Amino acid sequence: MSVAQTEALNFECETGNYHTFCPISCVAWLYQKIEDSFFLVIGTKTCGYFLQNAMGVMIFAEPRYAMAELEEGDISAQLNDYDELKRLCEQIKRDRNPSVIVWIGTCTTEIIKMDLEGLAPKLESEIGIPIVVARANGLDYAFTQGEDTVLAAMAVRCPDKAPEAEKNDRNAIQKLLHFGKKKEEVAQEESEYVDHPPLVLFGSLPDPVVTQLTLELKKQGIKVSGWLPAKRYTELPVLEEGYYVAGVNPFLSRTATTLMRRRKCKLIGAPFPIGPDGSRAWIEKICSVFGVTPQGLEEREAQIWASLEDYLQLIRGKSVFFMGDNLLEISLARFLIRCGMTVPEIGIPYMDKRYQAAELALLEKTCQEMGVSLPKIVEKPDNYNQIQRIKDLQPDLVITGMAHANPLEARGINTKWSVEFTFAQIHGFTNARDILELVTRPLRRNNNLKDLGWEKLVKEEAKV
Amino acid sequence: MKLAYWMYAGPAHIGTLRIASSFKNVHAIMHAPLGDDYFNVMRSMLERERNFTPVTASIVDRNVLARGSQEKVVDNITRKDAEEHPDLIVLTPTCTSSILQEDLNNFVERASIEAKADVMLADVNHYRVNELQAADRTLDQIVQYYINKARRRGELPTSKTEKPSVNIIGSSTLGFHNQHDCTELKRLMADLNITVNAVIPEGASVHELKNLPRAWFNLVPYRELGLMTARYLEQEFEMPYVDITPMGVVETARCIRKIQQVINAQGADVDYEGFIENQTLYVSQAAWFSRSIDCQNLTGKKAVVFGDNTHAAAMTKILAREMGIHVVWAGTYCKYDADWFREQVSEYCDEVIISDDNGAIGDAIARVEPSAIFGTQMERHVGKRLNIPCGVIAAPIHIQNFPIGYKPFLGYEGTNQVADLVYNSFTLGMEDHLLEIFGGHDTKEVITKGISADSDLSWNKEAQAELNKVPGFVRGKVKRNTEKFARDRGLSEITLEVMYAAKEAVGA
């Protein structure tokens, strides 16, 4: 394949009919992440049935998550929104007594113009529980951007000054790292850090990954002052003007903007810590902002790559097509290209070229260094057209939403659910292997079955 | 507003889409915001469907809200018409987009001018009916549409089939064990020498609908889906229908006797008594199970039943009449059809409960402490918490309700399956006695917990805390791998760093 070095990334907006999960799905992981929270999704039966069936979370989440199901009286404004929400929130307070109630607005509350932001402050002071309002609706957002709406709303609620007394132990991660240590030891440990302005990271990650990334930065002498979100709402990080912030997820552009504009924080624009290449670039960028020369990162990256070799052999030279679902596509594609794969197309529901600028630059650089063509980036793709393109291209792997996986498999195309990358631990050096475990699984499975000759399991060539 | 944790029936558009995508070569267009089209995911994942679900969402976003959706919806209809050549395109809004009160009927009219396919708007009120009612209504609407169309063209058949024949109405995609039930019913009809004139909607073509009046009668096995259509056909063509669910030995016999009566009234001369007796006594294992020594121990055991009307009513009758089990209460979430349910089950249980509040149902179960529950996935979940076994007998559907093997609930094979389900839900026979006498099989106390005593490695507090966060089923593996890693490197203390280094090294 010849490579034009001058080639620039090609963006296209197909504005087609595409499927992703509704952004309210973020409650599936956020209620687990923020342990003292209660999520109230204000929407219709359609929203509730989605969470129950497609996400399968309702049954497990019962105690800390519920629907405020809008009925005909609510829609036709015969009932008073404030009174109705008050009744529900009082019941939630009685039953669960959470530290925060997060109202998740939906398409329906948008359309009937329910003034959630107006209602919340009054109700919050009346019932004595903070109410955070996030508009995770499908009119404006796709899938993972739901998290973005929640974090952007929470960013506004972060304290702007830590009370003196608590200052030393408000941060849960620091507490964990200092657990059981004497004061002198803590003080001694503090000296392991270089002197730099406070840094807060944003993005919801499982606790083990939070610890891993915090430790990676600690190795460079960089102290993470807090995470948005924290394990508990009461432990939201302090955000003073001039604090530095860095994101770990590519779908958090609104949160980034809020942190910059409303909280006057300085955003560190870096590629995302996904894959050893991204993780190194992310740490390096943070180091460079604080004037720290990174130690041992190159070796660390090399060592991780070496440990991935068995998986790399399976995917080198193979092609992967992203239909577009969770906005992790650019980062994953960049990592997989570095692994030796080719990517003809990256579908993505929404592309914020500014927030993802560093990631896009790394993608471009990676393609040049690996000597492969730049992928076509298709925003709001049309799934029907994509399936035609997949038929023509016959990629070795398609990363797709759940609705298309089985039909593609039945036509002999290897697939992986994009949603698995949303839920798996994929960030940092440590978890690079887990990404490849997912990516190679369909290839390994189908390798195991290849002698059976069961490739196409539909009779007529599908009328797709 | 209603505080809801769980729903027994889905929203209306799911019902409409279940009907539309059950038919062959029918495409549905949803007028809906991004993410409302999860029906495609349900069908593809739960049914493990090999074909692309013929449903396309015409996405409502800010742009569409500002400009109105007419152009986009009409474009999408004509586009699908050209791409897939469907016979029919069904347009449906969702709860959300129905509030926009756009003139969807007008969009349909506009699109019909251009499209080769028939185009219709599913006529359903999204705030007043649920999935089940909407499915019933949409099937009725499609049947009426094609009957009327054929009538206008003078294509309606004027005669019945020569031999007794039936339309089986109500088998649909994403229905609870519907595919297997349908196969079983076809076998049953073959045994009764009755020709199947049509099965709708699953696998049917809309072109066949005009031939529905040729059948001698309609069979409506499910209370929730098909009754409106059967009533319409009765009214239009004086076609009789049989709406006795053939579930359980007694009800299957009653259904067959009713069929006999219906076709003999039209000039046939059949006597199915011999068939019923043979099936009941010698072929089906269920009647024998009822008399077997195993089932003796079920006598007087307490059970509760909850589900949709069809399955909850049938199950209550089976437990009470065929197995001698004491049904403490029977309940349904089909509130809209509660009278029918009461009338069906009152004499077979102590109490009837009509509710779609899963909390209230959970409390009602806890209150009576039954030996077994027959309910939905939600009651299974409740049962797990209360340590009471639960057999799942009704929707909402779950991937477990799409078994690869043959598991009908209806007909004579259905009676066997139900007997197995009941049997496996109770602890029975000698096992029951052993449990009573000895208090269970695994009475040994667990002596060591967590870190094994002979380990030469110490885990510091952070690492121990981290290890405890690892899900139980892999914790042992993570621990072993980490310790092996530490031992190989001569480390005596396991810290967080060691744990993660081990993970990177072995990919554990």
PDB file of N, CA, C and O in Angstrom, chain A residues 158-180:
ATOM      1  N   CYS A 158     -18.318  20.825  42.268  1.00  0.00           N
ATOM      2  CA  CYS A 158     -17.095  20.543  43.010  1.00  0.00           C
ATOM      3  C   CYS A 158     -16.782  21.740  43.908  1.00  0.00           C
ATOM      4  O   CYS A 158     -16.944  22.883  43.492  1.00  0.00           O
ATOM      5  N   PRO A 159     -16.327  21.487  45.139  1.00  0.00           N
ATOM      6  CA  PRO A 159     -16.007  22.599  46.031  1.00  0.00           C
ATOM      7  C   PRO A 159     -14.877  23.438  45.448  1.00  0.00           C
ATOM      8  O   PRO A 159     -13.998  22.906  44.775  1.00  0.00           O
ATOM      9  N   ASP A 160     -14.920  24.750  45.696  1.00  0.00           N
ATOM     10  CA  ASP A 160     -13.848  25.559  45.121  1.00  0.00           C
ATOM     11  C   ASP A 160     -12.758  25.827  46.148  1.00  0.00           C
ATOM     12  O   ASP A 160     -11.740  26.419  45.849  1.00  0.00           O
ATOM     13  N   LYS A 161     -12.963  25.378  47.368  1.00  0.00           N
ATOM     14  CA  LYS A 161     -11.911  25.459  48.374  1.00  0.00           C
ATOM     15  C   LYS A 161     -12.140  24.343  49.366  1.00  0.00           C
ATOM     16  O   LYS A 161     -13.256  24.126  49.805  1.00  0.00           O
ATOM     17  N   ALA A 162     -11.058  23.665  49.712  1.00  0.00           N
ATOM     18  CA  ALA A 162     -11.205  22.621  50.715  1.00  0.00           C
ATOM     19  C   ALA A 162     -11.185  23.272  52.083  1.00  0.00           C
ATOM     20  O   ALA A 162     -10.367  24.140  52.333  1.00  0.00           O
ATOM     21  N   PRO A 163     -12.121  22.878  52.953  1.00  0.00           N
ATOM     22  CA  PRO A 163     -12.057  23.372  54.329  1.00  0.00           C
ATOM     23  C   PRO A 163     -10.717  22.972  54.935  1.00  0.00           C
ATOM     24  O   PRO A 163     -10.282  21.827  54.762  1.00  0.00           O
ATOM     25  N   GLU A 164     -10.052  23.878  55.631  1.00  0.00           N
ATOM     26  CA  GLU A 164      -8.699  23.646  56.119  1.00  0.00           C
ATOM     27  C   GLU A 164      -8.555  22.310  56.841  1.00  0.00           C
ATOM     28  O   GLU A 164      -7.643  21.542  56.580  1.00  0.00           O
ATOM     29  N   ALA A 165      -9.464  22.052  57.760  1.00  0.00           N
ATOM     30  CA  ALA A 165      -9.336  20.878  58.611  1.00  0.00           C
ATOM     31  C   ALA A 165      -9.270  19.585  57.800  1.00  0.00           C
ATOM     32  O   ALA A 165      -8.514  18.670  58.099  1.00  0.00           O
ATOM     33  N   GLU A 166     -10.052  19.557  56.744  1.00  0.00           N
ATOM     34  CA  GLU A 166     -10.169  18.316  55.971  1.00  0.00           C
ATOM     35  C   GLU A 166      -9.088  18.184  54.923  1.00  0.00           C
ATOM     36  O   GLU A 166      -8.942  17.155  54.312  1.00  0.00           O
ATOM     37  N   LYS A 167      -8.413  19.268  54.707  1.00  0.00           N
ATOM     38  CA  LYS A 167      -7.607  19.367  53.502  1.00  0.00           C
ATOM     39  C   LYS A 167      -6.752  18.125  53.260  1.00  0.00           C
ATOM     40  O   LYS A 167      -6.622  17.666  52.151  1.00  0.00           O
ATOM     41  N   ASN A 168      -6.224  17.603  54.376  1.00  0.00           N
ATOM     42  CA  ASN A 168      -5.298  16.504  54.174  1.00  0.00           C
ATOM     43  C   ASN A 168      -5.947  15.168  53.895  1.00  0.00           C
ATOM     44  O   ASN A 168      -5.318  14.274  53.364  1.00  0.00           O
ATOM     45  N   ASP A 169      -7.200  15.039  54.317  1.00  0.00           N
ATOM     46  CA  ASP A 169      -7.723  13.700  54.079  1.00  0.00           C
ATOM     47  C   ASP A 169      -8.998  13.685  53.260  1.00  0.00           C
ATOM     48  O   ASP A 169      -9.737  12.726  53.299  1.00  0.00           O
ATOM     49  N   ARG A 170      -9.251  14.718  52.497  1.00  0.00           N
ATOM     50  CA  ARG A 170     -10.490  14.655  51.745  1.00  0.00           C
ATOM     51  C   ARG A 170     -10.350  13.767  50.510  1.00  0.00           C
ATOM     52  O   ARG A 170     -11.306  13.190  50.040  1.00  0.00           O
ATOM     53  N   ASN A 171      -9.129  13.631  50.079  1.00  0.00           N
ATOM     54  CA  ASN A 171      -8.976  12.875  48.844  1.00  0.00           C
ATOM     55  C   ASN A 171      -8.882  11.375  49.084  1.00  0.00           C
ATOM     56  O   ASN A 171      -7.998  10.887  49.780  1.00  0.00           O
ATOM     57  N   ALA A 172      -9.821  10.684  48.514  1.00  0.00           N
ATOM     58  CA  ALA A 172      -9.940   9.256  48.812  1.00  0.00           C
ATOM     59  C   ALA A 172      -8.751   8.447  48.316  1.00  0.00           C
ATOM     60  O   ALA A 172      -8.308   7.515  48.967  1.00  0.00           O
ATOM     61  N   ILE A 173      -8.221   8.837  47.179  1.00  0.00           N
ATOM     62  CA  ILE A 173      -7.120   8.028  46.621  1.00  0.00           C
ATOM     63  C   ILE A 173      -5.889   8.210  47.468  1.00  0.00           C
ATOM     64  O   ILE A 173      -5.185   7.272  47.801  1.00  0.00           O
ATOM     65  N   GLN A 174      -5.666   9.473  47.861  1.00  0.00           N
ATOM     66  CA  GLN A 174      -4.510   9.715  48.705  1.00  0.00           C
ATOM     67  C   GLN A 174      -4.665   8.942  49.998  1.00  0.00           C
ATOM     68  O   GLN A 174      -3.729   8.342  50.508  1.00  0.00           O
ATOM     69  N   LYS A 175      -5.901   8.945  50.491  1.00  0.00           N
ATOM     70  CA  LYS A 175      -6.159   8.220  51.722  1.00  0.00           C
ATOM     71  C   LYS A 175      -5.821   6.742  51.551  1.00  0.00           C
ATOM     72  O   LYS A 175      -5.208   6.122  52.402  1.00  0.00           O
ATOM     73  N   LEU A 176      -6.240   6.233  50.439  1.00  0.00           N
ATOM     74  CA  LEU A 176      -5.995   4.816  50.186  1.00  0.00           C
ATOM     75  C   LEU A 176      -4.497   4.544  50.131  1.00  0.00           C
ATOM     76  O   LEU A 176      -3.985   3.597  50.720  1.00  0.00           O
ATOM     77  N   LEU A 177      -3.787   5.439  49.446  1.00  0.00           N
ATOM     78  CA  LEU A 177      -2.350   5.224  49.300  1.00  0.00           C
ATOM     79  C   LEU A 177      -1.636   5.380  50.641  1.00  0.00           C
ATOM     80  O   LEU A 177      -0.603   4.786  50.878  1.00  0.00           O
ATOM     81  N   HIS A 178      -2.235   6.196  51.517  1.00  0.00           N
ATOM     82  CA  HIS A 178      -1.598   6.441  52.807  1.00  0.00           C
ATOM     83  C   HIS A 178      -2.122   5.502  53.878  1.00  0.00           C
ATOM     84  O   HIS A 178      -1.733   5.599  55.034  1.00  0.00           O
ATOM     85  N   PHE A 179      -3.003   4.652  53.486  1.00  0.00           N
ATOM     86  CA  PHE A 179      -3.727   3.822  54.446  1.00  0.00           C
ATOM     87  C   PHE A 179      -2.762   3.145  55.423  1.00  0.00           C
ATOM     88  O   PHE A 179      -1.827   2.462  55.015  1.00  0.00           O
ATOM     89  N   GLY A 180      -3.016   3.340  56.699  1.00  0.00           N
ATOM     90  CA  GLY A 180      -2.226   2.645  57.716  1.00  0.00           C
ATOM     91  C   GLY A 180      -0.808   3.178  57.884  1.00  0.00           C
ATOM     92  O   GLY A 180       0.016   2.566  58.544  1.00  0.00           O
TER      93      GLY A 180
END
